[in-house]
PDB file of C-alpha atoms in Angstrom:
ATOM      1  CA  MET A   1     -24.491 -17.898  50.239  1.00 54.00           C
ATOM      2  CA  SER A   2     -24.437 -19.813  47.096  1.00 56.00           C
ATOM      3  CA  ASN A   3     -21.793 -19.567  44.467  1.00 61.00           C
ATOM      4  CA  TYR A   4     -23.819 -19.114  41.351  1.00 65.00           C
ATOM      5  CA  TYR A   5     -21.767 -18.615  38.222  1.00 63.00           C
ATOM      6  CA  GLU A   6     -23.475 -17.322  35.148  1.00 66.00           C
ATOM      7  CA  GLU A   7     -21.620 -17.593  31.885  1.00 67.00           C
ATOM      8  CA  ARG A   8     -22.546 -15.483  28.935  1.00 70.00           C
ATOM      9  CA  ALA A   9     -21.202 -16.279  25.541  1.00 70.00           C
ATOM     10  CA  THR A  10     -21.451 -14.219  22.430  1.00 72.00           C
ATOM     11  CA  MET A  11     -21.412 -15.968  19.138  1.00 68.00           C
ATOM     12  CA  ILE A  12     -20.653 -14.246  15.893  1.00 71.00           C
ATOM     13  CA  ALA A  13     -22.003 -15.924  12.808  1.00 70.00           C
ATOM     14  CA  ALA A  14     -20.691 -15.193   9.356  1.00 71.00           C
ATOM     15  CA  ARG A  15     -22.039 -16.215   6.000  1.00 75.00           C
ATOM     16  CA  ASP A  16     -20.727 -15.972   2.515  1.00 75.00           C
ATOM     17  CA  LEU A  17     -17.202 -15.132   3.496  1.00 77.00           C
ATOM     18  CA  GLN A  18     -15.376 -13.214   0.819  1.00 78.00           C
ATOM     19  CA  GLU A  19     -11.701 -12.667   0.248  1.00 83.00           C
ATOM     20  CA  PHE A  20     -10.546  -9.114   0.915  1.00 81.00           C
ATOM     21  CA  VAL A  21      -9.168  -7.503  -2.232  1.00 85.00           C
ATOM     22  CA  PRO A  22      -7.239  -4.281  -1.657  1.00 88.00           C
ATOM     23  CA  PHE A  23      -8.454  -1.321  -3.697  1.00 88.00           C
ATOM     24  CA  GLY A  24      -4.907  -0.441  -4.748  1.00 88.00           C
ATOM     25  CA  ARG A  25      -4.473  -3.767  -6.560  1.00 88.00           C
ATOM     26  CA  ASP A  26      -7.072  -2.904  -9.181  1.00 86.00           C
ATOM     27  CA  HIS A  27      -5.771   0.650  -9.513  1.00 85.00           C
ATOM     28  CA  CYS A  28      -2.233  -0.634 -10.193  1.00 82.00           C
ATOM     29  CA  LYS A  29      -3.523  -2.581 -13.191  1.00 80.00           C
ATOM     30  CA  HIS A  30      -4.791   0.660 -14.751  1.00 78.00           C
ATOM     31  CA  HIS A  31      -1.949   2.915 -13.594  1.00 72.00           C
ATOM     32  CA  PRO A  32      -0.284   4.781 -16.501  1.00 69.00           C
ATOM     33  CA  ASN A  33       3.112   3.285 -15.646  1.00 63.00           C
ATOM     34  CA  ALA A  34       1.817  -0.292 -15.325  1.00 57.00           C
ATOM     35  CA  LEU A  35       2.246  -1.049 -19.042  1.00 47.00           C
ATOM     36  CA  ASN A  36       5.877   0.129 -19.016  1.00 52.00           C
ATOM     37  CA  LEU A  37       6.597  -2.047 -15.977  1.00 51.00           C
ATOM     38  CA  GLN A  38       5.041  -5.113 -17.587  1.00 48.00           C
ATOM     39  CA  LEU A  39       6.973  -4.595 -20.822  1.00 45.00           C
ATOM     40  CA  ARG A  40      10.236  -4.186 -18.916  1.00 49.00           C
ATOM     41  CA  GLN A  41       9.620  -7.419 -17.009  1.00 49.00           C
ATOM     42  CA  LEU A  42       8.834  -9.307 -20.225  1.00 44.00           C
ATOM     43  CA  GLN A  43      11.808  -7.996 -22.204  1.00 48.00           C
ATOM     44  CA  PRO A  44      14.227 -10.879 -22.898  1.00 51.00           C
ATOM     45  CA  ALA A  45      17.786 -10.502 -21.637  1.00 49.00           C
ATOM     46  CA  SER A  46      19.132 -10.996 -25.193  1.00 51.00           C
ATOM     47  CA  GLU A  47      17.578  -7.661 -26.210  1.00 52.00           C
ATOM     48  CA  LEU A  48      19.442  -5.953 -23.374  1.00 47.00           C
ATOM     49  CA  TRP A  49      22.857  -7.107 -24.564  1.00 49.00           C
ATOM     50  CA  SER A  50      25.169  -4.691 -26.330  1.00 50.00           C
ATOM     51  CA  SER A  51      27.488  -5.725 -29.190  1.00 53.00           C
ATOM     52  CA  ASP A  52      30.035  -7.219 -26.765  1.00 54.00           C
ATOM     53  CA  GLY A  53      27.341  -8.679 -24.489  1.00 54.00           C
ATOM     54  CA  ALA A  54      28.954  -7.544 -21.238  1.00 57.00           C
ATOM     55  CA  ALA A  55      26.823  -4.452 -20.595  1.00 56.00           C
ATOM     56  CA  GLY A  56      23.594  -6.342 -21.221  1.00 53.00           C
ATOM     57  CA  LEU A  57      24.674  -9.189 -18.985  1.00 56.00           C
ATOM     58  CA  VAL A  58      25.502  -6.803 -16.157  1.00 58.00           C
ATOM     59  CA  GLY A  59      22.178  -5.022 -16.692  1.00 58.00           C
ATOM     60  CA  SER A  60      20.195  -8.236 -16.565  1.00 57.00           C
ATOM     61  CA  LEU A  61      22.095  -9.506 -13.520  1.00 58.00           C
ATOM     62  CA  GLN A  62      21.187  -6.350 -11.605  1.00 59.00           C
ATOM     63  CA  GLU A  63      17.605  -7.597 -11.576  1.00 57.00           C
ATOM     64  CA  VAL A  64      18.622 -10.916  -9.959  1.00 57.00           C
ATOM     65  CA  THR A  65      18.362 -11.264  -6.200  1.00 58.00           C
ATOM     66  CA  ILE A  66      18.629 -14.130  -3.755  1.00 57.00           C
ATOM     67  CA  HIS A  67      15.843 -12.622  -1.667  1.00 58.00           C
ATOM     68  CA  GLU A  68      12.273 -13.413  -2.555  1.00 55.00           C
ATOM     69  CA  LYS A  69      10.535 -10.222  -3.591  1.00 52.00           C
ATOM     70  CA  GLN A  70       7.397  -9.305  -1.741  1.00 52.00           C
ATOM     71  CA  LYS A  71       4.680  -9.204  -4.361  1.00 78.00           C
ATOM     72  CA  GLU A  72       2.356  -6.762  -2.637  1.00 87.00           C
ATOM     73  CA  SER A  73       1.409  -5.462   0.773  1.00 90.00           C
ATOM     74  CA  TRP A  74      -1.185  -3.142   2.215  1.00 91.00           C
ATOM     75  CA  GLN A  75      -2.136  -1.454   5.447  1.00 91.00           C
ATOM     76  CA  LEU A  76      -5.541  -0.237   6.563  1.00 90.00           C
ATOM     77  CA  ARG A  77      -6.366   2.359   9.190  1.00 88.00           C
ATOM     78  CA  LYS A  78      -9.246   4.494  10.387  1.00 86.00           C
ATOM     79  CA  GLY A  79      -9.032   8.010   9.025  1.00 76.00           C
ATOM     80  CA  VAL A  80      -8.804  10.936  11.394  1.00 66.00           C
ATOM     81  CA  SER A  81     -11.430  13.612  10.842  1.00 65.00           C
ATOM     82  CA  GLU A  82     -10.462  17.257  10.845  1.00 64.00           C
ATOM     83  CA  ILE A  83     -11.919  19.511  13.524  1.00 60.00           C
ATOM     84  CA  GLY A  84     -15.547  20.264  12.685  1.00 60.00           C
ATOM     85  CA  GLU A  85     -15.965  17.234  10.423  1.00 64.00           C
ATOM     86  CA  ASP A  86     -18.060  14.285  11.444  1.00 66.00           C
ATOM     87  CA  VAL A  87     -16.849  11.782   8.861  1.00 70.00           C
ATOM     88  CA  ASP A  88     -15.476   8.333   9.584  1.00 79.00           C
ATOM     89  CA  TYR A  89     -13.407   6.960   6.754  1.00 85.00           C
ATOM     90  CA  ASP A  90     -10.858   4.259   6.078  1.00 89.00           C
ATOM     91  CA  GLU A  91      -7.482   4.652   4.430  1.00 90.00           C
ATOM     92  CA  GLU A  92      -5.474   2.046   2.541  1.00 91.00           C
ATOM     93  CA  LEU A  93      -1.772   2.197   1.767  1.00 92.00           C
ATOM     94  CA  TYR A  94      -1.046  -0.370  -0.961  1.00 93.00           C
ATOM     95  CA  VAL A  95       2.448  -1.285  -2.207  1.00 92.00           C
ATOM     96  CA  ALA A  96       3.252  -3.294  -5.342  1.00 90.00           C
ATOM     97  CA  GLY A  97       6.661  -3.155  -6.998  1.00 87.00           C
ATOM     98  CA  ASN A  98       7.642   0.465  -7.393  1.00 87.00           C
ATOM     99  CA  MET A  99       4.118   1.847  -6.891  1.00 89.00           C
ATOM    100  CA  VAL A 100       2.353   3.015  -3.736  1.00 91.00           C
ATOM    101  CA  ILE A 101      -1.372   3.786  -3.808  1.00 91.00           C
ATOM    102  CA  TRP A 102      -2.985   5.803  -1.001  1.00 90.00           C
ATOM    103  CA  SER A 103      -6.784   5.557  -1.101  1.00 91.00           C
ATOM    104  CA  LYS A 104      -9.605   6.826   1.106  1.00 89.00           C
ATOM    105  CA  GLY A 105     -13.270   5.940   1.429  1.00 87.00           C
ATOM    106  CA  SER A 106     -16.220   5.973   3.810  1.00 83.00           C
ATOM    107  CA  LYS A 107     -19.667   4.488   4.161  1.00 79.00           C
ATOM    108  CA  SER A 108     -21.154   7.403   2.259  1.00 81.00           C
ATOM    109  CA  GLN A 109     -18.361   7.700  -0.335  1.00 81.00           C
ATOM    110  CA  ALA A 110     -16.811   4.981  -2.465  1.00 83.00           C
ATOM    111  CA  LEU A 111     -13.131   4.230  -2.064  1.00 85.00           C
ATOM    112  CA  ALA A 112     -11.045   6.471  -4.314  1.00 90.00           C
ATOM    113  CA  VAL A 113      -7.354   7.054  -4.938  1.00 90.00           C
ATOM    114  CA  TYR A 114      -6.105  10.030  -2.946  1.00 88.00           C
ATOM    115  CA  LYS A 115      -2.507   9.906  -4.201  1.00 88.00           C
ATOM    116  CA  ALA A 116      -0.364   7.507  -6.215  1.00 89.00           C
ATOM    117  CA  PHE A 117       3.428   7.369  -6.139  1.00 87.00           C
ATOM    118  CA  THR A 118       5.837   5.721  -8.577  1.00 87.00           C
ATOM    119  CA  VAL A 119       9.567   5.505  -7.871  1.00 86.00           C
ATOM    120  CA  ASP A 120      12.518   4.138  -9.864  1.00 84.00           C
ATOM    121  CA  SER A 121      13.253   1.126  -7.658  1.00 85.00           C
ATOM    122  CA  PRO A 122      10.997  -1.349  -5.821  1.00 86.00           C
ATOM    123  CA  VAL A 123       9.454   0.015  -2.626  1.00 87.00           C
ATOM    124  CA  GLN A 124      10.661  -1.935   0.394  1.00 86.00           C
ATOM    125  CA  GLN A 125       8.179  -0.463   2.866  1.00 86.00           C
ATOM    126  CA  ALA A 126       5.520   2.227   3.101  1.00 88.00           C
ATOM    127  CA  LEU A 127       4.089   3.335   6.413  1.00 86.00           C
ATOM    128  CA  TRP A 128       1.953   5.967   8.107  1.00 82.00           C
ATOM    129  CA  CYS A 129       3.649   8.784  10.001  1.00 78.00           C
ATOM    130  CA  ASP A 130       2.181  11.616  12.056  1.00 71.00           C
ATOM    131  CA  PHE A 131       4.401  14.578  12.851  1.00 71.00           C
ATOM    132  CA  ILE A 132       3.516  16.961  15.672  1.00 70.00           C
ATOM    133  CA  ILE A 133       4.696  20.486  14.966  1.00 70.00           C
ATOM    134  CA  SER A 134       4.445  22.957  17.800  1.00 69.00           C
ATOM    135  CA  GLN A 135       3.809  26.555  16.768  1.00 69.00           C
ATOM    136  CA  ASP A 136       2.763  29.284  19.174  1.00 66.00           C
ATOM    137  CA  LYS A 137       1.856  26.758  21.879  1.00 63.00           C
ATOM    138  CA  SER A 138      -0.731  25.068  19.653  1.00 64.00           C
ATOM    139  CA  GLU A 139       0.247  21.589  18.574  1.00 63.00           C
ATOM    140  CA  LYS A 140      -0.970  20.420  15.202  1.00 65.00           C
ATOM    141  CA  ALA A 141      -0.469  16.933  13.779  1.00 62.00           C
ATOM    142  CA  TYR A 142       0.550  16.588  10.148  1.00 63.00           C
ATOM    143  CA  SER A 143      -0.085  13.190   8.632  1.00 63.00           C
ATOM    144  CA  CYS A 144       2.184  11.882   5.904  1.00 61.00           C
ATOM    145  CA  LYS A 145       3.346   8.683   4.271  1.00 61.00           C
ATOM    146  CA  CYS A 146       6.915   7.418   4.352  1.00 62.00           C
ATOM    147  CA  LEU A 147       8.354   5.359   1.477  1.00 58.00           C
ATOM    148  CA  ALA A 148      11.562   3.340   1.733  1.00 58.00           C
ATOM    149  CA  HIS A 149      12.983   2.154  -1.575  1.00 51.00           C
TER     150      HIS A 149
END
């Protein structure tokens, strides 16, 4: 008996690496509320002051935080096909400021915005949730998105 050890190695080669750019980032630039957000961020504090200055100062200090704000974040996942469908697709949940963009796309279809959300305060976290609701002994999963702001 001989101890013969055969090693197989798989090598993956990559060329022309490209940076991943989330789809939601570009959509946020063209979102109807994006201009209002940019103008609000650029508005000088002196314009916010009232005649006595106190209300404006309080208003401008509300925007100050000791925590570094997260600029943007995104999550990707494989989409779940409905019964009878044979479609594999990807979903992206993109968060920037007070906007959340939910987009879907597949190999045969380009990525497109499915839903966009805008809230009054910055979104702290957005995540995927699946709820199982049991009705008449048949369990059905309902997919939704959860926003914490």
